[in-house]
XYZ file of C-alpha atoms in Angstrom:
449
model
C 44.248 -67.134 -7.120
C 47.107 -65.311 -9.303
C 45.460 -64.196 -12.696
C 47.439 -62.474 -15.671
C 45.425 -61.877 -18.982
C 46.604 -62.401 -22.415
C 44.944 -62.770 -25.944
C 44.479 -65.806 -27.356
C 46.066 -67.653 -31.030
C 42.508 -66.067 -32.534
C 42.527 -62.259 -30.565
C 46.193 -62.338 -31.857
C 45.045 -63.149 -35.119
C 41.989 -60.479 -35.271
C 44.996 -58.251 -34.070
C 47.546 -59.137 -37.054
C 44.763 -59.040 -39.719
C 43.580 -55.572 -38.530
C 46.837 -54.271 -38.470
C 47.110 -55.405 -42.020
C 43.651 -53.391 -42.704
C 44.873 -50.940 -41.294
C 47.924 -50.409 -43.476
C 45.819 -51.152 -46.736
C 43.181 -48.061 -45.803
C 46.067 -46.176 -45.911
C 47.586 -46.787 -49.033
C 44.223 -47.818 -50.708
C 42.452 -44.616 -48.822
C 39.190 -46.523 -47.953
C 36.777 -46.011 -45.017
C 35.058 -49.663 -44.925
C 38.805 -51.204 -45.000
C 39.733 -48.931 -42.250
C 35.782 -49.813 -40.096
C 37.120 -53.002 -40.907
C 40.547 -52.495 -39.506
C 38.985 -51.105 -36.399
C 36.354 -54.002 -35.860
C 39.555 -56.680 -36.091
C 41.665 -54.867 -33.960
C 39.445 -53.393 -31.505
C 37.519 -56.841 -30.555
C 40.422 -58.666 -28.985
C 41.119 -55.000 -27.227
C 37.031 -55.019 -25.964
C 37.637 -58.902 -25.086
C 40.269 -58.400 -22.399
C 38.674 -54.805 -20.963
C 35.382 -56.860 -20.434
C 37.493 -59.831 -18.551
C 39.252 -56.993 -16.628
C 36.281 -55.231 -15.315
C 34.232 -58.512 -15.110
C 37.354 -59.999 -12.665
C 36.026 -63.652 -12.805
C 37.029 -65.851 -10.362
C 37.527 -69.639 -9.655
C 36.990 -72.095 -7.074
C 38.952 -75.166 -7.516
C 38.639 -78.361 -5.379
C 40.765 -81.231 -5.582
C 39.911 -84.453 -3.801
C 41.889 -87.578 -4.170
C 40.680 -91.245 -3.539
C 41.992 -92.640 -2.010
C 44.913 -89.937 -0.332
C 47.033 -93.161 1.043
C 47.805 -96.115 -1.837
C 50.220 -99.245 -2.000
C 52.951 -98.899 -5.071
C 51.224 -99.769 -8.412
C 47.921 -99.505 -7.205
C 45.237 -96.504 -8.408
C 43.876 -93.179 -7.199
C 41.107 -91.235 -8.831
C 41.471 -87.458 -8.608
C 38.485 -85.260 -8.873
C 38.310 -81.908 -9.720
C 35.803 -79.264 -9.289
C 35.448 -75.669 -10.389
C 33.348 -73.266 -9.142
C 33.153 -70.189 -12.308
C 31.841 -66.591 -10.252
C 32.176 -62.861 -11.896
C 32.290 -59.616 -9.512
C 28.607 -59.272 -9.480
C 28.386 -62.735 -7.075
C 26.426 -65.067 -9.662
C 27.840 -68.286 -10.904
C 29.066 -68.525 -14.624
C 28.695 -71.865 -16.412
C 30.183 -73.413 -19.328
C 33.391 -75.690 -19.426
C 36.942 -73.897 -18.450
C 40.299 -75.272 -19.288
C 42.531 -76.821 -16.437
C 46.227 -77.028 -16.583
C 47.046 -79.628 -13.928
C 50.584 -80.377 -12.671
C 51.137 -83.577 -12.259
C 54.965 -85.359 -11.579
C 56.337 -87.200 -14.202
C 56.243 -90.596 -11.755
C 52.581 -90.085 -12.196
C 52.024 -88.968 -15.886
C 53.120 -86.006 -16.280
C 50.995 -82.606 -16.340
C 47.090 -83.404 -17.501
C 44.921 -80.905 -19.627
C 41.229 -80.966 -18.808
C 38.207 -79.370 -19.547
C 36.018 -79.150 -16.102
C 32.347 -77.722 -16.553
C 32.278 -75.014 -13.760
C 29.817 -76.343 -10.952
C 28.764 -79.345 -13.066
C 30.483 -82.631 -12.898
C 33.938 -83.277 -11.814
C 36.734 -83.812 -14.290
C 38.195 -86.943 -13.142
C 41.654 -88.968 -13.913
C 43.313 -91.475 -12.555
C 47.650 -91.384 -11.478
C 48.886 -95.005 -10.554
C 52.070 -94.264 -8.794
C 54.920 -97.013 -9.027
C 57.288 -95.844 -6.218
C 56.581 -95.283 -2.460
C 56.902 -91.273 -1.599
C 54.382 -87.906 -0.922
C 53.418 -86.893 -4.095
C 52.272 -83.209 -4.742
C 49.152 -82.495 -7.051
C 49.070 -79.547 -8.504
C 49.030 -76.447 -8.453
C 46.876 -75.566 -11.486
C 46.448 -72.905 -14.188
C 42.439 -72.245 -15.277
C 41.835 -70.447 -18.277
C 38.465 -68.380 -18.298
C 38.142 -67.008 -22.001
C 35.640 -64.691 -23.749
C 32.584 -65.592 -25.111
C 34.220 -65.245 -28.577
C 37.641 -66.829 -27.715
C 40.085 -63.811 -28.138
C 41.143 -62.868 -25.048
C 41.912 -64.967 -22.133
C 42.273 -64.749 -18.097
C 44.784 -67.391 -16.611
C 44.399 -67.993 -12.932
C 46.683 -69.994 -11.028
C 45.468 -71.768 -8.499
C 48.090 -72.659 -6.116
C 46.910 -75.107 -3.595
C 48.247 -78.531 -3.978
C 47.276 -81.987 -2.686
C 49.685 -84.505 -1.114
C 49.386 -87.983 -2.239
C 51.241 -90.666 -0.052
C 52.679 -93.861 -1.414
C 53.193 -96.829 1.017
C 55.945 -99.325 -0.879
C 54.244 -102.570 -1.847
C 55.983 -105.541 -0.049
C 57.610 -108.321 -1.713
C 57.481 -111.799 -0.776
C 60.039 -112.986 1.442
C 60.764 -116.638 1.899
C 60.653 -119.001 5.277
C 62.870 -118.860 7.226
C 63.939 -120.454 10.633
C 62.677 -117.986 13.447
C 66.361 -118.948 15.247
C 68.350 -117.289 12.211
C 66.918 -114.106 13.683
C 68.878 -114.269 16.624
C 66.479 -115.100 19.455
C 69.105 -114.529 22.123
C 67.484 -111.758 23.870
C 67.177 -111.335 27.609
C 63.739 -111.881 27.996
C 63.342 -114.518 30.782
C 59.978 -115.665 29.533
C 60.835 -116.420 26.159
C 61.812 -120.213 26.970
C 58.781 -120.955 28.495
C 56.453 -119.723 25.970
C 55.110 -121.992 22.835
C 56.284 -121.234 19.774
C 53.569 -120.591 17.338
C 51.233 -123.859 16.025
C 47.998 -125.227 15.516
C 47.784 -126.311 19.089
C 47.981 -122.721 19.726
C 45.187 -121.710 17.544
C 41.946 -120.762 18.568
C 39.018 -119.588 15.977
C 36.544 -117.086 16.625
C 33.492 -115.191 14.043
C 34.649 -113.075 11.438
C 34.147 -110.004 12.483
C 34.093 -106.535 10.160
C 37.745 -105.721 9.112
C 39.329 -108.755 10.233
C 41.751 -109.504 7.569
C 40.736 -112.550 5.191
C 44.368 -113.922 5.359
C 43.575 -115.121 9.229
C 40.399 -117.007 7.997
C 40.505 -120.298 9.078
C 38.895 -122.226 6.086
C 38.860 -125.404 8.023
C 37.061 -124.310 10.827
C 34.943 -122.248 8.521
C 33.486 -125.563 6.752
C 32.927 -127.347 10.123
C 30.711 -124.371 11.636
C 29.164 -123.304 8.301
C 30.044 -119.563 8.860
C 33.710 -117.638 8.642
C 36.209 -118.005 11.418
C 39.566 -116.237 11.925
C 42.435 -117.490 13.379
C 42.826 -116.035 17.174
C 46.578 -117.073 18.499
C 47.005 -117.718 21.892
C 48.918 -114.442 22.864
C 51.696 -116.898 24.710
C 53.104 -118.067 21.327
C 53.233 -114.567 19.412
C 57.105 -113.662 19.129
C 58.579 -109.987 19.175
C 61.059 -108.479 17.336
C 62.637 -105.014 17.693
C 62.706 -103.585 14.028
C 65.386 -100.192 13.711
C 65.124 -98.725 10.429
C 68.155 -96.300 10.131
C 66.976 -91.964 8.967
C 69.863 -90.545 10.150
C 71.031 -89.310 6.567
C 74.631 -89.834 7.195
C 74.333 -93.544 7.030
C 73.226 -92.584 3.252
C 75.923 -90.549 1.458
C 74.393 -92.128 -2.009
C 73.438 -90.436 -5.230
C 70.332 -87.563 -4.261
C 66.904 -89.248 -5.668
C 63.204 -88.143 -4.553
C 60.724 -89.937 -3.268
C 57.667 -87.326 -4.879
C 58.872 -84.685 -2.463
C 60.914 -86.504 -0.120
C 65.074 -86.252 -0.578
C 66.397 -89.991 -0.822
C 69.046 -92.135 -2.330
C 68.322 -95.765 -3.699
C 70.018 -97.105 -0.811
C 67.392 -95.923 1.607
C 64.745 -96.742 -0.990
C 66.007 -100.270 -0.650
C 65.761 -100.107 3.165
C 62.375 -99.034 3.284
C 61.435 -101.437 0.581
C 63.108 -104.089 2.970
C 61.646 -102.671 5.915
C 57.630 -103.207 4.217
C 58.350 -106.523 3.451
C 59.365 -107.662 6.652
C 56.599 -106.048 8.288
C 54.319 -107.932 6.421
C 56.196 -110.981 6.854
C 56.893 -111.345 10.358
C 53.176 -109.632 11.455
C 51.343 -112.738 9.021
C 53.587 -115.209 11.229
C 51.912 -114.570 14.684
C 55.733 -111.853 15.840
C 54.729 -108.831 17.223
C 57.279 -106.006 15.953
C 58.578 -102.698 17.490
C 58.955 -100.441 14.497
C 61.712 -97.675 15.497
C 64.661 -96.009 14.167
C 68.011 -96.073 15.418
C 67.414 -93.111 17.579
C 64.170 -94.523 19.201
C 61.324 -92.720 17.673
C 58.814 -94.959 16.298
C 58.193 -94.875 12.969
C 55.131 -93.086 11.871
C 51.669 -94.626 11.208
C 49.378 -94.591 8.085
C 46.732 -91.851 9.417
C 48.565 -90.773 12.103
C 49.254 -86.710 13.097
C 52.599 -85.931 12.569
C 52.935 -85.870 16.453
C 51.706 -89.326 17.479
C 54.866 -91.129 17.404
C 56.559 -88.828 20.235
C 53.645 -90.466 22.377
C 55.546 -91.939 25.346
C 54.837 -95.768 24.850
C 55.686 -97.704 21.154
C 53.014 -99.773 20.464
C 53.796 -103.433 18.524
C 52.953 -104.142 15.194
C 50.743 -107.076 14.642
C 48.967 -108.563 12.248
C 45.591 -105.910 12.199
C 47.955 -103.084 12.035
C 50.575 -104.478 9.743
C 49.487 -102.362 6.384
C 49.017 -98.680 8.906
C 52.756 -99.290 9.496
C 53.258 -99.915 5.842
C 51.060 -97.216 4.931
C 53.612 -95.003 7.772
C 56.244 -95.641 5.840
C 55.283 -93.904 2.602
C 56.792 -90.454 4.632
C 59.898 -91.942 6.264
C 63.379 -90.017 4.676
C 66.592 -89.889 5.803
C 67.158 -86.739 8.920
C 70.364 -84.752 10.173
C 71.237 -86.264 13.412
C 69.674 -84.216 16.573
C 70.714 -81.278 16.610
C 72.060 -80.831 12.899
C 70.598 -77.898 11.015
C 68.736 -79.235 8.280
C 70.173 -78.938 4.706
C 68.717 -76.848 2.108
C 65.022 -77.829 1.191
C 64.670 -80.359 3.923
C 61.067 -80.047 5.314
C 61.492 -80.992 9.556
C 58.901 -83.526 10.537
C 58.644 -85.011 7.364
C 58.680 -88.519 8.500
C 56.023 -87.839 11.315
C 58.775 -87.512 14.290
C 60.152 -85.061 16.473
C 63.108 -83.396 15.888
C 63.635 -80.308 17.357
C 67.854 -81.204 18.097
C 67.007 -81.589 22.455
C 67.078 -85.459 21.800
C 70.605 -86.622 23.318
C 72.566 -89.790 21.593
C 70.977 -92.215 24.225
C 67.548 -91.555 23.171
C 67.547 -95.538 21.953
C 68.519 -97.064 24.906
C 66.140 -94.729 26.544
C 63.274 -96.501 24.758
C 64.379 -99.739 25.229
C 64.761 -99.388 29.076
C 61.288 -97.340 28.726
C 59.493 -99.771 27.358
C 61.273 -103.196 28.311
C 62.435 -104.341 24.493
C 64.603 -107.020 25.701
C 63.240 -108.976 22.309
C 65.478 -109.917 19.379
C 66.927 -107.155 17.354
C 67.121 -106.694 13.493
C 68.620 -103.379 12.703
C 67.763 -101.797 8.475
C 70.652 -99.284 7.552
C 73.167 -97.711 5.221
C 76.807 -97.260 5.436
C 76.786 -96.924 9.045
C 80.335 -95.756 10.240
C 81.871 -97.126 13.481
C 80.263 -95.059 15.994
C 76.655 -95.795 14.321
C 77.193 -99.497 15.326
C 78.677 -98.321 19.036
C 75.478 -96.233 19.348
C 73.483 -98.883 18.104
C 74.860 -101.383 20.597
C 74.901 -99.538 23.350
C 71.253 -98.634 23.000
C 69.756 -102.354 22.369
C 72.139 -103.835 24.999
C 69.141 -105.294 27.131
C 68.218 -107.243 23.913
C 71.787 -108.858 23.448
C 72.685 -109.785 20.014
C 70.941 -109.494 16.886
C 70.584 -109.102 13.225
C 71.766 -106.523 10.697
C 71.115 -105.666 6.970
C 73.403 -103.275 6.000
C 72.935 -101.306 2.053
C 76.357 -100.493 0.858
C 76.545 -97.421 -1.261
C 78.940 -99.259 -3.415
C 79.326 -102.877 -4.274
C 82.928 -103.027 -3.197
C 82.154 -101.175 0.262
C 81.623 -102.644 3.316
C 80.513 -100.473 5.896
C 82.796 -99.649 9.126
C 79.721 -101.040 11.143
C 79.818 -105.063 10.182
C 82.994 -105.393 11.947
C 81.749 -103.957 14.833
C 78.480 -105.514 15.153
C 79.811 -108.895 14.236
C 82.476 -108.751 17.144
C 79.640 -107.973 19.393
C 78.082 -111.469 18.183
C 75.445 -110.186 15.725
C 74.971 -111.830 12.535
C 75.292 -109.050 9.457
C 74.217 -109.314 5.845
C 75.634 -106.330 3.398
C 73.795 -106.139 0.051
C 73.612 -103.118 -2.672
C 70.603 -101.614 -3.631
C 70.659 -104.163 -6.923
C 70.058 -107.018 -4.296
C 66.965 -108.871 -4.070
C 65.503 -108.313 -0.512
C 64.486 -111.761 -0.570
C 68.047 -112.905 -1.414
C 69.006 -110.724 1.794
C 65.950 -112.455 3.914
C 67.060 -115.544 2.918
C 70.909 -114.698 4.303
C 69.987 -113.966 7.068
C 71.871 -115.785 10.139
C 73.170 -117.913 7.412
C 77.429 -116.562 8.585
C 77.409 -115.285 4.987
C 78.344 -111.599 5.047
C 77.427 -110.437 1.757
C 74.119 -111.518 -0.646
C 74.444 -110.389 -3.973
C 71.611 -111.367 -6.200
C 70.002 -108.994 -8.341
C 66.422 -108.154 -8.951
């Protein structure tokens, strides 16, 4: 820790009121005014020599519970302080805590933490998806008498990440997404049904949306739905980072450079996660250059990993949880702008990727599935890039975030000439009102939240 000493409102006092001793000795030529004087202004003096050659020092620890949350929901943050001097022994009484805290979550907190006694403990209930930064923190050790006072910054900080908390998105016809992929088996599977249900025993973790009350009051014990793997649909999600796609106004996501426009699109991007993975589809969760998207408790390295694995309905909330560190990236091979922080969104990119990295992946892994692409103001040779990459999957599905209401990206007239259906909204729109457009032939869906 950084310390700097300085006397406190009282030493300052004792300091003013022997000065003013001081001055009356004089003129009144008395010794007890002038021991007096001394006393007041030496004690704040003897205060911060006895902090300076006593050098405490302080421990802090700050946990957070839990580290990963949904939008809107809590996290408890403990802190613990450990109080020691030179000598090695361990000081106790209560110490003051200047916490910094962002505004998004309350602004900066003032505690009093007993040193090695109980943690001081408050809560931060975030409202937006991001990485949040906790601290650091300024403890002040004072004198036993209060005059003089040892500030210590500690500068660690905690990161607190934010998943966005889906919205509800209304039914649809699995068609409007644009099930015209080359997959040869797609005709002859089922499509998903209670003929295709089987039910098994709960089991620890299984999520209490698959129970299957029905079957659960037959056998007189829980059973979850378990779909016959024939009838689960796939769907290739691409969720657009490349940051020229989003030339809007700079906003932060807790440390993460954004715009609303990509806030939208990840917003977007949760819900239909949740939505598609509760409806027995299997989704490939990539962005436009074909990295998957990072994971919930994933190392910043796991989505290079060679193979993309689907998204189904046990994993549906990791995703989610992923995209709490996704932000919009210079293209390969684009130097970063000033305070962008490489590997932020849990991907690779060192610039050696080359412009067919996406149809790389979809060759790689055989994503000849329906495709619905999540992005910005995507210029011309966005959409050629994007085409070109998901050609095994034929047409498919766009959602495109205008950064203006009277823009329409360069992209929809590409991708519509190539057959796909394309939605532009605004960053006002409702993403079920876009959901709901979907396939529909109507370009643009314009209902605010």
């Amino acid at each position: 820790m950084d310390s700097r000493a300085r006397f406190t409102g009282r030493g300052w006092a004792f300091l003013g009121a022997g000065a003013v001793c001081l001055l009356l000795a004089t003129w009144l030529g008395r010794k007890d005014v002038l021991a007096l004087a001394l006393f007041l202004g030496g004690a704040p003096l003897f205060a911060a020599l006895s902090l300076y050659v006593v050098k405490p020092r302080v421990l802090l620890k700050r946990g957070v519970d839990p580290a990963l949350v949904t939008a809107g929901d809590p996290a408890v943050v403990r802190l613990r302080v450990r109080h020691r001097s030179r000598r090695g022994g361990d000081a106790s009484g209560a110490v003051a805590v200047h916490e910094r805290v962002p505004e998004p979550l309350g602004g900066d907190r003032e505690l009093s933490v007993e040193a090695g006694g109980e943690p001081a403990v408050y809560t931060v209930r975030p409202r937006r998806r991001g990485v949040y930064a906790l601290g650091p923190a300024t403890v002040r050790v004072a004198d036993p008498f209060g005059l003089a006072a040892e500030l210590l910054d500690a500068s660690e900080r905690t990161s607190l990440h934010v998943a966005p908390d889906p919205v509800e998105l209304p039914e649809i016809s699995a068609d409007r997404l644009r099930d015209s992929g080359t997959d040869p088996a797609r005709t002859a599977q089922p499509q998903p049904g209670p003929d295709n249900v089987t039910v098994r025993e709960y089991r620890h973790g299984d999520p209490m949306r698959r129970v299957h009350w029905a079957a659960s009051a037959k056998q007189g014990t829980l059973m979850v739905r378990q779909e016959d793997p024939r009838s689960i649909r796939r769907l290739s999600l691409l969720l657009d980072l490349d940051e020229s796609a989003w030339p809007g106004e700079r906003r932060w996501a807790g440390v993460l450079p954004s715009t609303a426009e990509f806030e939208w699109a990840v917003s977007f991007t949760a819900a239909v996660l949740e939505h598609l993975t509760q409806r027995e589809t299997a989704v490939y969760a990539l962005d436009t250059r074909g990295r998957p998207l990072p994971r919930g408790g994933e190392d910043d390295d796991a989505p290079a990993r060679a193979r993309v694995a689907a998204v189904d309905d046990d994993g549906a909330e990791d995703a989610r949880h992923g995209l709490a560190r996704v932000r919009p990236l210079p293209a390969p091979g684009v130097r970063p702008g000033p305070g962008a922080r490489p590997g932020a969104d849990g991907g690779d990119h060192d610039g050696n990727e080359h412009d067919d990295g996406l149809a790389d992946r979809f060759d790689r892994d055989g994503l000849v599935h329906p495709v619905l692409l999540v992005s910005g103001d995507l210029d011309r040779a966005g959409a050629e890039r994007v085409l070109r990459g998901t050609l095994r999957a034929g047409a498919g599905s766009a959602v495109l975030v205008g950064a203006s209401p009277d823009r329409v990206p360069e992209a929809a007239a590409v991708l519509e000439a190539a057959g796909w259906s394309v939605v532009v909204v605004g960053a006002a729109t409702a993403p079920e009102d876009a959901w709901a457009h979907l396939g529909t032939g109507a370009r643009t869906a314009g209902a605010a939240r």
